[in-house]
Coordinates of C-alpha atoms and ligand atoms in Angstrom, one line a residue:
X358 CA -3.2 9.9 -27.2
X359 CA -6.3 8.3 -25.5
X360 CA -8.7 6.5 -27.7
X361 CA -12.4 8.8 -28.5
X362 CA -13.9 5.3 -26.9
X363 CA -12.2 5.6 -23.3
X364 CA -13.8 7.6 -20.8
X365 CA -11.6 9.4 -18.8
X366 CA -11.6 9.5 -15.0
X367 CA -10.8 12.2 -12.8
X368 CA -9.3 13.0 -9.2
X369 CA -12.0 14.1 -6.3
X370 CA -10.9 16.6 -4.4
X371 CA -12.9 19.0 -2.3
X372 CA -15.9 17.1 -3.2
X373 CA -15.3 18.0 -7.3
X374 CA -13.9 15.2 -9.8
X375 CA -11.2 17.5 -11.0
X376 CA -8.4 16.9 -13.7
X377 CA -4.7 16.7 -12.3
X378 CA -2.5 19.9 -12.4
X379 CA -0.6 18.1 -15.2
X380 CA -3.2 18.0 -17.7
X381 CA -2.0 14.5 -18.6
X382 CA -3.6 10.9 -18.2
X383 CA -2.4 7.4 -18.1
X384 CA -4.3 4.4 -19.6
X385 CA -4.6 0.7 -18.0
X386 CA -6.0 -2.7 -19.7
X387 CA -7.7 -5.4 -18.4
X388 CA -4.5 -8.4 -17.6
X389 CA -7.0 -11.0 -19.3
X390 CA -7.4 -9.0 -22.4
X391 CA -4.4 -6.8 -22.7
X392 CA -5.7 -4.4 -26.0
X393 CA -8.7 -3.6 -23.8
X394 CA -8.3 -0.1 -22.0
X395 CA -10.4 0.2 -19.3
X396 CA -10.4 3.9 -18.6
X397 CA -7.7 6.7 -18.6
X398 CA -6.6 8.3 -15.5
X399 CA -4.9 11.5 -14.1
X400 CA -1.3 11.3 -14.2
X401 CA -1.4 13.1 -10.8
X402 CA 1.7 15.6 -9.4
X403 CA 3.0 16.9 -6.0
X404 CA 1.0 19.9 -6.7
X405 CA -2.1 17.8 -7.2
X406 CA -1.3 15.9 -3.5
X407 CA -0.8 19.3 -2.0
X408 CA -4.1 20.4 -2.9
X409 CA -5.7 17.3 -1.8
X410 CA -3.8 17.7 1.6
X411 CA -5.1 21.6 1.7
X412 CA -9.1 20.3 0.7
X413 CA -8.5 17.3 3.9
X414 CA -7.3 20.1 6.4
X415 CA -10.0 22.1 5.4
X416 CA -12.8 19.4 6.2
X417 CA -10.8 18.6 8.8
X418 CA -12.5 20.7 12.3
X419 CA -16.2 19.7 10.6
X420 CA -15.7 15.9 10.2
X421 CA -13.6 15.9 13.5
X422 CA -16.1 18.0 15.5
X423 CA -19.2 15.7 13.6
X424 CA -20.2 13.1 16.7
X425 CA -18.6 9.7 16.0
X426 CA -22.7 8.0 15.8
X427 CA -23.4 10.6 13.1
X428 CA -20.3 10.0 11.1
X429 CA -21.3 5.9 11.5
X430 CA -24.4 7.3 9.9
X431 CA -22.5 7.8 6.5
X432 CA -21.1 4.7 6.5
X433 CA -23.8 2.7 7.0
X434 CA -25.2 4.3 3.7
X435 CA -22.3 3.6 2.5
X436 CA -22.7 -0.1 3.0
X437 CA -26.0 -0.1 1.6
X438 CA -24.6 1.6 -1.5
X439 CA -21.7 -0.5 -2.1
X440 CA -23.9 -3.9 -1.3
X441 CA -26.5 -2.5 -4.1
X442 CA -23.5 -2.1 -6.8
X443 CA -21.2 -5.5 -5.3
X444 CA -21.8 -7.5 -8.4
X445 CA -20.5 -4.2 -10.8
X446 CA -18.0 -3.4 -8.1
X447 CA -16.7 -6.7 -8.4
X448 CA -16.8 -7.5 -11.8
X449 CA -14.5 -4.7 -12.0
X450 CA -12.1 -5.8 -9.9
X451 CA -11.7 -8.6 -12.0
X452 CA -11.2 -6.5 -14.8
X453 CA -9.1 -4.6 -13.7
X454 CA -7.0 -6.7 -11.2
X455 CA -7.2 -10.2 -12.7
X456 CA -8.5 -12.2 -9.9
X457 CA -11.5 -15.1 -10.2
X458 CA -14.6 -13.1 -9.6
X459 CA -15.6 -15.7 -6.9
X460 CA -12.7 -13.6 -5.4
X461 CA -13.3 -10.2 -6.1
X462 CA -17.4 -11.1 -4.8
X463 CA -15.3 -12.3 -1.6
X464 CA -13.4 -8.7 -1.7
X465 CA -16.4 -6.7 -2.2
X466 CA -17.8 -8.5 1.3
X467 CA -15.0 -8.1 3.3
X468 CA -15.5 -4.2 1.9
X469 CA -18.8 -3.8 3.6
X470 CA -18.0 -6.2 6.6
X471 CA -15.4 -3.2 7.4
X472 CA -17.5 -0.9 6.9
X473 CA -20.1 -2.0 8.8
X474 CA -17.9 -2.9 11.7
X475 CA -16.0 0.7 11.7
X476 CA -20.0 1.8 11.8
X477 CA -20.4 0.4 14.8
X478 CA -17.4 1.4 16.5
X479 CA -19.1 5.0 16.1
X480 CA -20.8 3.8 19.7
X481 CA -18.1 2.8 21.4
X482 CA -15.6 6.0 20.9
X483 CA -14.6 4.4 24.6
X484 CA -12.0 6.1 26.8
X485 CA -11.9 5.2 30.5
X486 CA -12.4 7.2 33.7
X487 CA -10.3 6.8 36.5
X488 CA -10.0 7.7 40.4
X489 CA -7.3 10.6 40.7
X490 CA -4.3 10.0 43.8
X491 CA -5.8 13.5 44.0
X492 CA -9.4 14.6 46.2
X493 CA -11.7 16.5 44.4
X494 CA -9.8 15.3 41.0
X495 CA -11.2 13.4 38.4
X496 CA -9.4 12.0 35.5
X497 CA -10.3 10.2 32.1
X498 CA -9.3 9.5 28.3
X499 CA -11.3 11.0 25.3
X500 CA -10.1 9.9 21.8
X501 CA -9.7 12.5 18.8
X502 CA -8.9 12.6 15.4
X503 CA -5.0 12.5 14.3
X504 CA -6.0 15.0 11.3
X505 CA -4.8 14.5 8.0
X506 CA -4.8 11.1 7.2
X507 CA -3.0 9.5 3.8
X508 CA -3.8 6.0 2.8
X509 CA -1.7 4.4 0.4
X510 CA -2.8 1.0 -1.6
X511 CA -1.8 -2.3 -3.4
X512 CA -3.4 -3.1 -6.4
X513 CA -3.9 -6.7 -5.2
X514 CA -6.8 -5.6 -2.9
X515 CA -7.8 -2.7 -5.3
X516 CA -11.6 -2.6 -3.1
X517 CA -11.1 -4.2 0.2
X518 CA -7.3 -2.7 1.1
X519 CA -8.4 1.1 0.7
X520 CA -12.0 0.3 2.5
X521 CA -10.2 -1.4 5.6
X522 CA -8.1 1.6 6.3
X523 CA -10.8 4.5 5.3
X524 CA -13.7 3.4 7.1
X525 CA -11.7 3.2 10.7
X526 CA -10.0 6.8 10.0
X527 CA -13.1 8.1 8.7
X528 CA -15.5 6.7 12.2
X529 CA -12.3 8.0 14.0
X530 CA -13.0 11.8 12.7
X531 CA -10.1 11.9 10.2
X532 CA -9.8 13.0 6.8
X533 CA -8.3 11.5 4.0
X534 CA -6.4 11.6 1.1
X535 CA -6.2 7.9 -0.9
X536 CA -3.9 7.2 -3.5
X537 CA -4.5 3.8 -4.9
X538 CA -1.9 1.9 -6.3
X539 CA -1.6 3.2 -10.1
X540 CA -2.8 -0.2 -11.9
X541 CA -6.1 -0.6 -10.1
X542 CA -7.4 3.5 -10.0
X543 CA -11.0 1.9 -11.2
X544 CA -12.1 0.2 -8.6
X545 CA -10.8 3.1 -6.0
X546 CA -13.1 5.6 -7.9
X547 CA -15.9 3.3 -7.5
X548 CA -15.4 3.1 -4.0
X549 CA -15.3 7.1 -3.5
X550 CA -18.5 7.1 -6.0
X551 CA -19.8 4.6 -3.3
X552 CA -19.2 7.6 0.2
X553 CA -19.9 10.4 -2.2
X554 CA -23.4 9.2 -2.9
X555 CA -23.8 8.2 1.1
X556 CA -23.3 11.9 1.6
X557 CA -19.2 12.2 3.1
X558 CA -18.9 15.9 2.9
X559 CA -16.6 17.5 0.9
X560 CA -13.0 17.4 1.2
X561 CA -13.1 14.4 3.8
X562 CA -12.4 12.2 1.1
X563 CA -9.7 13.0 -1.1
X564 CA -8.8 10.7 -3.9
X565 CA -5.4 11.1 -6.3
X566 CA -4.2 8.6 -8.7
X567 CA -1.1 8.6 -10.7
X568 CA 2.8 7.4 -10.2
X569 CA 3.9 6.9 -6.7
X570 CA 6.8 8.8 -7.0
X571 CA 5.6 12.1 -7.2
X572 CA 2.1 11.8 -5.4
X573 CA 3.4 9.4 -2.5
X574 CA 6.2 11.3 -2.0
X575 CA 4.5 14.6 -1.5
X576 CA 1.9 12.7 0.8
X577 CA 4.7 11.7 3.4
X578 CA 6.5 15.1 3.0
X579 CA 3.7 17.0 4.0
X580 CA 3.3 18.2 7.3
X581 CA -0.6 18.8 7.7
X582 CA -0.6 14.7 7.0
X583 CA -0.8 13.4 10.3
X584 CA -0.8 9.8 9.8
X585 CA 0.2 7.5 6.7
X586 CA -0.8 4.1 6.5
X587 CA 0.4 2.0 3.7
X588 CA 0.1 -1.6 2.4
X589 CA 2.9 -2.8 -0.6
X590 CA 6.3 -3.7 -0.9
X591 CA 8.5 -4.2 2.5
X592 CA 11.2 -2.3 -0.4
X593 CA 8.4 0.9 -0.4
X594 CA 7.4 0.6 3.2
X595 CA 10.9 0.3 4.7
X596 CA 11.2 3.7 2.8
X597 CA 8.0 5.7 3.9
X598 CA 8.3 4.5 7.4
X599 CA 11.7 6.4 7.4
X600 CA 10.4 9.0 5.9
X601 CA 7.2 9.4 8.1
X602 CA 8.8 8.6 11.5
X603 CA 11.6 11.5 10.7
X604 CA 8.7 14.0 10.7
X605 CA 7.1 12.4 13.8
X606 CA 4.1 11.1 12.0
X607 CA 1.7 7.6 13.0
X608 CA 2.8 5.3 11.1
X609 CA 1.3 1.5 10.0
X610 CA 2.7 -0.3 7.5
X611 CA 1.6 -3.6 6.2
X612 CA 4.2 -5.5 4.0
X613 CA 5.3 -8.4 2.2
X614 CA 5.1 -12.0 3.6
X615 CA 7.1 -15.4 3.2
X616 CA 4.0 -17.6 4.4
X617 CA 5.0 -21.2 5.9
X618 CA 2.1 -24.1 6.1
X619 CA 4.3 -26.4 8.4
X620 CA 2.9 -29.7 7.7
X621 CA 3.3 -33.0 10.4
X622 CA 3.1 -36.0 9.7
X623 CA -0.5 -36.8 11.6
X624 CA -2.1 -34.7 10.0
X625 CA -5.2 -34.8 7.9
X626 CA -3.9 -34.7 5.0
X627 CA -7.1 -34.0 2.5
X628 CA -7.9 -30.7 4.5
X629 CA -4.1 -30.1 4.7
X630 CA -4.0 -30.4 0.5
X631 CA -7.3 -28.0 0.3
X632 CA -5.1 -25.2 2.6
X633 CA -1.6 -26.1 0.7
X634 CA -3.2 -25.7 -3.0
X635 CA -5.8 -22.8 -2.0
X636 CA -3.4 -20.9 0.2
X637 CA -0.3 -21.1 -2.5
X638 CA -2.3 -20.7 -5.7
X639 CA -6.0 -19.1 -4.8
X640 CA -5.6 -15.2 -6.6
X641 CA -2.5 -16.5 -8.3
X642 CA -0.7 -16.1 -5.1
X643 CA -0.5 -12.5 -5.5
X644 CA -1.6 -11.8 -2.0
X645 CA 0.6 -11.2 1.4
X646 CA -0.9 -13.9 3.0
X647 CA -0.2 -16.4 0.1
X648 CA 1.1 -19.6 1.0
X649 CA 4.9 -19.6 -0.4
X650 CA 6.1 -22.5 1.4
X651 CA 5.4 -25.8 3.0
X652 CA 7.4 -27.6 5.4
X653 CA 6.7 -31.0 5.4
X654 CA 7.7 -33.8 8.4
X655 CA 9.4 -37.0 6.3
X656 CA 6.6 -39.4 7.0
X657 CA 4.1 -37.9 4.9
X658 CA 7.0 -36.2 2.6
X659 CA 6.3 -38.9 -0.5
X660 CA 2.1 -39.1 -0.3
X661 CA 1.5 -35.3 -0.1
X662 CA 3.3 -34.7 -3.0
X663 CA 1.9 -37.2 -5.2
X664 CA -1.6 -35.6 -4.1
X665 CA -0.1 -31.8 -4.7
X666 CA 1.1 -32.7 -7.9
X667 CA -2.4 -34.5 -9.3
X668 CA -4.1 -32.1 -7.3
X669 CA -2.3 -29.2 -9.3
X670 CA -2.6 -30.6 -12.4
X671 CA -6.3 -30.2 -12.1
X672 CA -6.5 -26.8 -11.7
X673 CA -8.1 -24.5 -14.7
X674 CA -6.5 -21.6 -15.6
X675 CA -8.3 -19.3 -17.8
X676 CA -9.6 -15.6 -17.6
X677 CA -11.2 -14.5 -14.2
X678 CA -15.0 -14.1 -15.3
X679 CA -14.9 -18.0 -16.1
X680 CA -17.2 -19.7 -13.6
X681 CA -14.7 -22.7 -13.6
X682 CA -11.5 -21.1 -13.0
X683 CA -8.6 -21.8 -10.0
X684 CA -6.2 -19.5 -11.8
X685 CA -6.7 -16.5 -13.5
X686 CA -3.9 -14.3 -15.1
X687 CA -1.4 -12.3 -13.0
X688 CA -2.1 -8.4 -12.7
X689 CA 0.2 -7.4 -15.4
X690 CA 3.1 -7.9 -17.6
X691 CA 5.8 -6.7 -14.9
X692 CA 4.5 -9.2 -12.5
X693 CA 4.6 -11.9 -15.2
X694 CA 8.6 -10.7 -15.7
X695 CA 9.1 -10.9 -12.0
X696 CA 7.3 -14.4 -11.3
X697 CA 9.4 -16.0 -14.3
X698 CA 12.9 -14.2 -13.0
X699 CA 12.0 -15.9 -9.7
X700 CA 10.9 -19.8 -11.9
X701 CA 14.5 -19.1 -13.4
X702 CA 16.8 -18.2 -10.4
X703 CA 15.1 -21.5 -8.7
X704 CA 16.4 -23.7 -11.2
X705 CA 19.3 -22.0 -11.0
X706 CA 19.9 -22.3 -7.9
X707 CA 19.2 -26.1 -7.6
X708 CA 16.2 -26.6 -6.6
X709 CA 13.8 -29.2 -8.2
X710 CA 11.1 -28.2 -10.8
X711 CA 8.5 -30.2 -9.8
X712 CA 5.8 -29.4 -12.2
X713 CA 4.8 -26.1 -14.0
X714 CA 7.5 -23.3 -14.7
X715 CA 6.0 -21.9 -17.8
X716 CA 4.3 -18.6 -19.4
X717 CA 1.5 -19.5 -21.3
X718 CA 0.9 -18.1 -24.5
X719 CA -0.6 -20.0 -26.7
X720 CA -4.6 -19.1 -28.3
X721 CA -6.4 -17.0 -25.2
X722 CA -3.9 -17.3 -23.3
X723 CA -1.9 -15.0 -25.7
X724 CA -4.4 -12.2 -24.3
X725 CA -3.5 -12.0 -21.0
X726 CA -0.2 -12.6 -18.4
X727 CA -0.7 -16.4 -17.9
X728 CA 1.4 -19.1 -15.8
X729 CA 1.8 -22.2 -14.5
X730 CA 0.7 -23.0 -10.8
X731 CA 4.7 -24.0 -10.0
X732 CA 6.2 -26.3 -7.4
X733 CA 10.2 -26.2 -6.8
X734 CA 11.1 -29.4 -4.2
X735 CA 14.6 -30.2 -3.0
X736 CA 14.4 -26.3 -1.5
X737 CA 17.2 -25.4 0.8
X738 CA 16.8 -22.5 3.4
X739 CA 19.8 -20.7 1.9
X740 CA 18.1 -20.4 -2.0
X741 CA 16.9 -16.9 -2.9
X742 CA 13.5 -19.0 -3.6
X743 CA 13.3 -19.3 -0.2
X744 CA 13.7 -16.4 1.5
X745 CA 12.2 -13.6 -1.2
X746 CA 8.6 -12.7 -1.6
X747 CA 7.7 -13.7 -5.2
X748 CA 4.2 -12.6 -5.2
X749 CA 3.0 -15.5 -7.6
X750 CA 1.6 -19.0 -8.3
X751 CA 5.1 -20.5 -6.2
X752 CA 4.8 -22.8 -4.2
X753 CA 8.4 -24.1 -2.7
X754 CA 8.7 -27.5 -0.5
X755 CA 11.0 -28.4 2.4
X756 CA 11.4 -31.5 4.4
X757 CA 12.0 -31.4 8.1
X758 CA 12.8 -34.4 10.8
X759 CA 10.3 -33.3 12.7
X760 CA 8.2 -30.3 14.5
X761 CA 11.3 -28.3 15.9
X762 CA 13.1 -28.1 12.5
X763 CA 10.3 -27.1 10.9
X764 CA 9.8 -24.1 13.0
X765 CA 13.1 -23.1 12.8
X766 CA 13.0 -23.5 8.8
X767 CA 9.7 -21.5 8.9
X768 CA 10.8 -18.8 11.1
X769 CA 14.5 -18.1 9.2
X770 CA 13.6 -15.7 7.1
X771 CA 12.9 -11.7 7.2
X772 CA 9.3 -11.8 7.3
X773 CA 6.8 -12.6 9.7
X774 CA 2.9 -12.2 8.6
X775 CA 1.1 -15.3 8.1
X776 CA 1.6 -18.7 9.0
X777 CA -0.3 -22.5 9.7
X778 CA 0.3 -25.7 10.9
X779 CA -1.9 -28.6 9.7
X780 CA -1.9 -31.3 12.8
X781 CA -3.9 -33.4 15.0
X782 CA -1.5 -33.4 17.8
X783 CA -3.1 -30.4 20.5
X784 CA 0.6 -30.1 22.5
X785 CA 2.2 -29.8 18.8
X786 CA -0.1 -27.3 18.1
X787 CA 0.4 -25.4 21.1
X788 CA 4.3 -25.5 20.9
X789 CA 4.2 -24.3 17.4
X790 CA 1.4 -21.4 18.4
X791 CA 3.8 -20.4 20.8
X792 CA 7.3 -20.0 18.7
X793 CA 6.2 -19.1 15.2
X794 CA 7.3 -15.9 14.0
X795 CA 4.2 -14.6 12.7
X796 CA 1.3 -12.1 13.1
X797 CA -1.4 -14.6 12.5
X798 CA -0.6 -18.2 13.4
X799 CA -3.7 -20.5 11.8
X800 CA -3.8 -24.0 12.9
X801 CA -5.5 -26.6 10.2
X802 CA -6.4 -23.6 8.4
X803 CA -4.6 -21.7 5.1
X804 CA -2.1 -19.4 5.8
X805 CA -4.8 -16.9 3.9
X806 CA -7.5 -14.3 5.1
X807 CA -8.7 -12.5 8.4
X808 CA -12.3 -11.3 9.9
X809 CA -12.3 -8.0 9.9
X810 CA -12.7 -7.7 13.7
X811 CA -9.8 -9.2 14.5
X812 CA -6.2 -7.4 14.2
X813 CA -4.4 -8.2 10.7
X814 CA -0.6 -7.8 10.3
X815 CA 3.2 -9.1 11.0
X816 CA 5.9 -9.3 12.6
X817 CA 9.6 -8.7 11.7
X818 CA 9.8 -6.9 7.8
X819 CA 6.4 -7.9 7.3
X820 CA 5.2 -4.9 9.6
X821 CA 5.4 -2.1 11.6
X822 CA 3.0 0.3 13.7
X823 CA -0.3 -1.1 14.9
X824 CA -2.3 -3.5 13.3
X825 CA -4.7 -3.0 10.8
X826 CA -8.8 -3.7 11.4
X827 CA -10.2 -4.8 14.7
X828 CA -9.7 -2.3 17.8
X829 CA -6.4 -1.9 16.8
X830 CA -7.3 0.3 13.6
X831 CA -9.2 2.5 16.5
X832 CA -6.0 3.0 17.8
X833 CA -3.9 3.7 15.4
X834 CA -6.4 6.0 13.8
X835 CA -7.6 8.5 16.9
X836 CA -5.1 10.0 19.5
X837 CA -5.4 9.2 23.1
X838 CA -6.1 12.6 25.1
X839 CA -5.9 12.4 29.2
X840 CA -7.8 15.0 30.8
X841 CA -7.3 16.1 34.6
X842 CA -10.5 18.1 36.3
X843 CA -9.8 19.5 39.5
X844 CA -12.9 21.0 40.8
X845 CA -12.3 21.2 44.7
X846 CA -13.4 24.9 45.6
X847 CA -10.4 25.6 47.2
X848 CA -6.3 26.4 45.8
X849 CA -4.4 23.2 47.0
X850 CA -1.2 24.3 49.2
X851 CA 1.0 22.4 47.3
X852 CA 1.8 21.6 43.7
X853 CA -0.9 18.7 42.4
X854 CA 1.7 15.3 41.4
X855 CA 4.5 14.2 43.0
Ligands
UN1_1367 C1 -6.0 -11.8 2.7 O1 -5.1 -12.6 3.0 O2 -7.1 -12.2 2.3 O3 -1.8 -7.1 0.4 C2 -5.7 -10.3 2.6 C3 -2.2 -8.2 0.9 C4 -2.7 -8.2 2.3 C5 -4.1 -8.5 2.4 C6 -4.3 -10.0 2.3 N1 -2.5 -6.9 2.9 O4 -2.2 -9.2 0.2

């Protein structure tokens, strides 16, 4: 039973904040405080996703047959909403998600920098025109709408995630039905109150929250959805994509990551430590892009990790609204369980605790799901450390003879999203930018972030289907329609193409 105290949120489907078909709700609490509920939300059902399919396919010919400038219109309201409630906006992500709210401010602007860039792509709706082999023919591309579109969402992003896939399917004449991840539903209801307000019309916006199970599985089974794209688990992913591609529908998912910072041995090693400790323990390394590994050359092996290890141990961990704080508390108690299964099986395996490796519990601490930034050395390719996405403050280290070894240590292992190289050397460089296995390749730079302009996503079991953001999320969201006109004034004698 749910507390008098808690407000109670509701789906939006339609353009109404309506309760789920199953008359039930689910409570979440704050990972820095965990007796403080936050809200309770509709436990959604299939039924509940079918009706938020039927409300998108209803929008569906309006929105599509809106022009792309006038749907840019919305979302530049939108932006303008969402910059006038950023501080709430992200004060509630850190809340509700855990993270620093340095980062969840950061979130919020990567939210409107999508925005604002999907805004403008409302201009540039290009195709191309093109001579015909035939007279009298002309020939050109137009882009339209897939249709039904689902978006599916981590919690680790809870704002920026769902706004990088909505605002290019929503310029690109789609509608939508978003089912954030189940721990973070707040901050996805702010973000629908947020193209509500900027005047979306009903039923191109669909929002759904509740278990995965029931209302992600209905969203991939349903035929009206067109396209699904997805960010989470390459365990989830690897299971919609199936799912999707055997009913023929566009497909993008964005997975987990196994990020390498190879580090040689003339490198600058103060901005290299900056990238190392930012990159592996910045939003408790819950992030795809997190920097799980580094791969260092033996000549600098000893003096980077005396500086990791006093740089570490200067690190404050406390609850995400402190000004001070590095490290804030994981997102919730299951990732606390995973992260310390993954501590254990590391020392089980061999490799060297280096420093951290612990839970903290102790006074405020005792409040939220608390650990130690941790650093396993004497790593071996072959250790389950190695090779699995732990999704936490873990950092492991390698040593390598020299660049070749390192790439080869960096690229043997499933995934393929992020990775950097911290050197001086520009033919080292080069070599490495051209035989890493990875979707975005940063050079003196952490393995973290993207601009929003520019494609985001990975190779290997860290992706599949286009890219998100940039063009790319133009493409994936609109369908590529070539049109023949042949207006000579006369029948042709013989059939058109060869
Ligand atoms: C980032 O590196 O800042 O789920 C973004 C994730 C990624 C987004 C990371 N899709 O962590």
């Amino acid at each position: 039973m749910v507390d008098q105290q808690v407000k109670t949120y509701q789906n939006y489907l339609g353009g109404q904040w309506l309760d789920s078909n199953s008359g039930q709700t689910y409570t979440i609490t704050s990972p820095a405080s965990k007796s403080t509920v936050l809200g309770a939300f509709q436990f959604s059902t299939a039924e509940d996703a079918t009706q938020a399919v039927a409300a998108a396919q209803e929008a569906s010919s309006g929105w599509a047959g809106t022009p792309a400038p006038a749907r840019a219109q919305v979302l530049y309201r939108a932006l303008d909403i969402l910059s006038k409630r950023s501080e709430e906006i992200a004060r509630t992500i850190t809340i509700e998600e855990g993270k620093p709210l340095a980062d969840a401010r950061g979130e919020v602007k990567r939210a409107m920098n999508i925005i604002e860039y999907a805004a403008g792509e409302g201009r540039r709706m290009f195709g191309y025109t093109t001579p015909s082999e035939l007279p009298s023919t002309i020939a050109y591309t137009v882009r339209r709408p897939l249709g039904v579109v689902a978006i599916i969402t981590p919690w680790n992003f809870p704002i920026a995630i769902p706004a990088w896939k909505l605002a290019p399917a929503l310029i690109c004449g789609n509608t939508v039905v978003l089912k954030p991840a189940s721990a973070t539903p707040l901050s996805a209801v702010k973000l629908v109150e947020v193209f509500e307000e900027a005047g979306l019309p009903p039923g191109v916006l669909n929002l759904i929250t509740g278990p995965g199970s029931s209302v992600g599985n209905a969203l991939v089974e349903s035929q009206l959805v067109r396209g699904i794209s997805f960010t989470g688990s390459t365990e989830i992913g690897t299971e919609i994509y199936s799912a999707g591609a055997r009913l023929l529908k566009k497909m993008q998912c964005e997975m987990g990551g196994k990020n390498a910072v190879i580090l040689l041995a003339d490198a600058d090693l103060d901005k290299a430590l900056e990238g190392i400790v930012q990159g592996a323990f910045g939003s408790t390394g819950q992030r795809c892009t997190a920097t799980s590994r580094v791969i260092v050359e033996e000549g600098i092996y000893d003096e980077l990790m005396d500086q990791l290890l006093d740089r570490t141990a200067k690190l404050k961990i406390d609850d995400g609204l402190d000004p001070e704080v590095d490290i804030s508390p994981l997102s919730s108690e299951s990732q606390l369980q995973k992260v310390m299964e993954y501590i254990g099986i590391g020392t089980e395996e061999g490799a060297r605790l280096a420093y951290g490796g612990h839970a903290l519990s102790e006074g405020d601490y005792s409040q939220g799901y608390y650990v130690e930034p941790t650093i396993f050395t004497e790593v071996t390719p072959d250790m389950r450390i190695a090779q699995e996405e732990i999704f936490g403050p873990v950092l492991t280290v390698f040593r390598a003879g020299d660049l070749d070894e390192a790439v080869r240590i960096s690229n043997d292992v499933q995934f393929g999203l992020s990775s950097s190289v911290y050197t001086r050397d520009l033919p080292s460089a080069f070599r490495y930018i051209n035989t890493v296995e990875a979707g975005m390749v940063h050079v003196n730079a952490p393995t973290l972030g993207g601009e929003v302009h520019l494609p985001f996503g990975g190779l290997k079991s860290s992706g599949v289907g286009q890219r998100e953001q940039g063009v790319e999320a133009v493409d994936f969201f609109s369908e590529v329609i070539t049109v023949y006109i042949d207006y000579a004034d006369e029948a042709r004698t013989q059939a058109p193409f060869i």
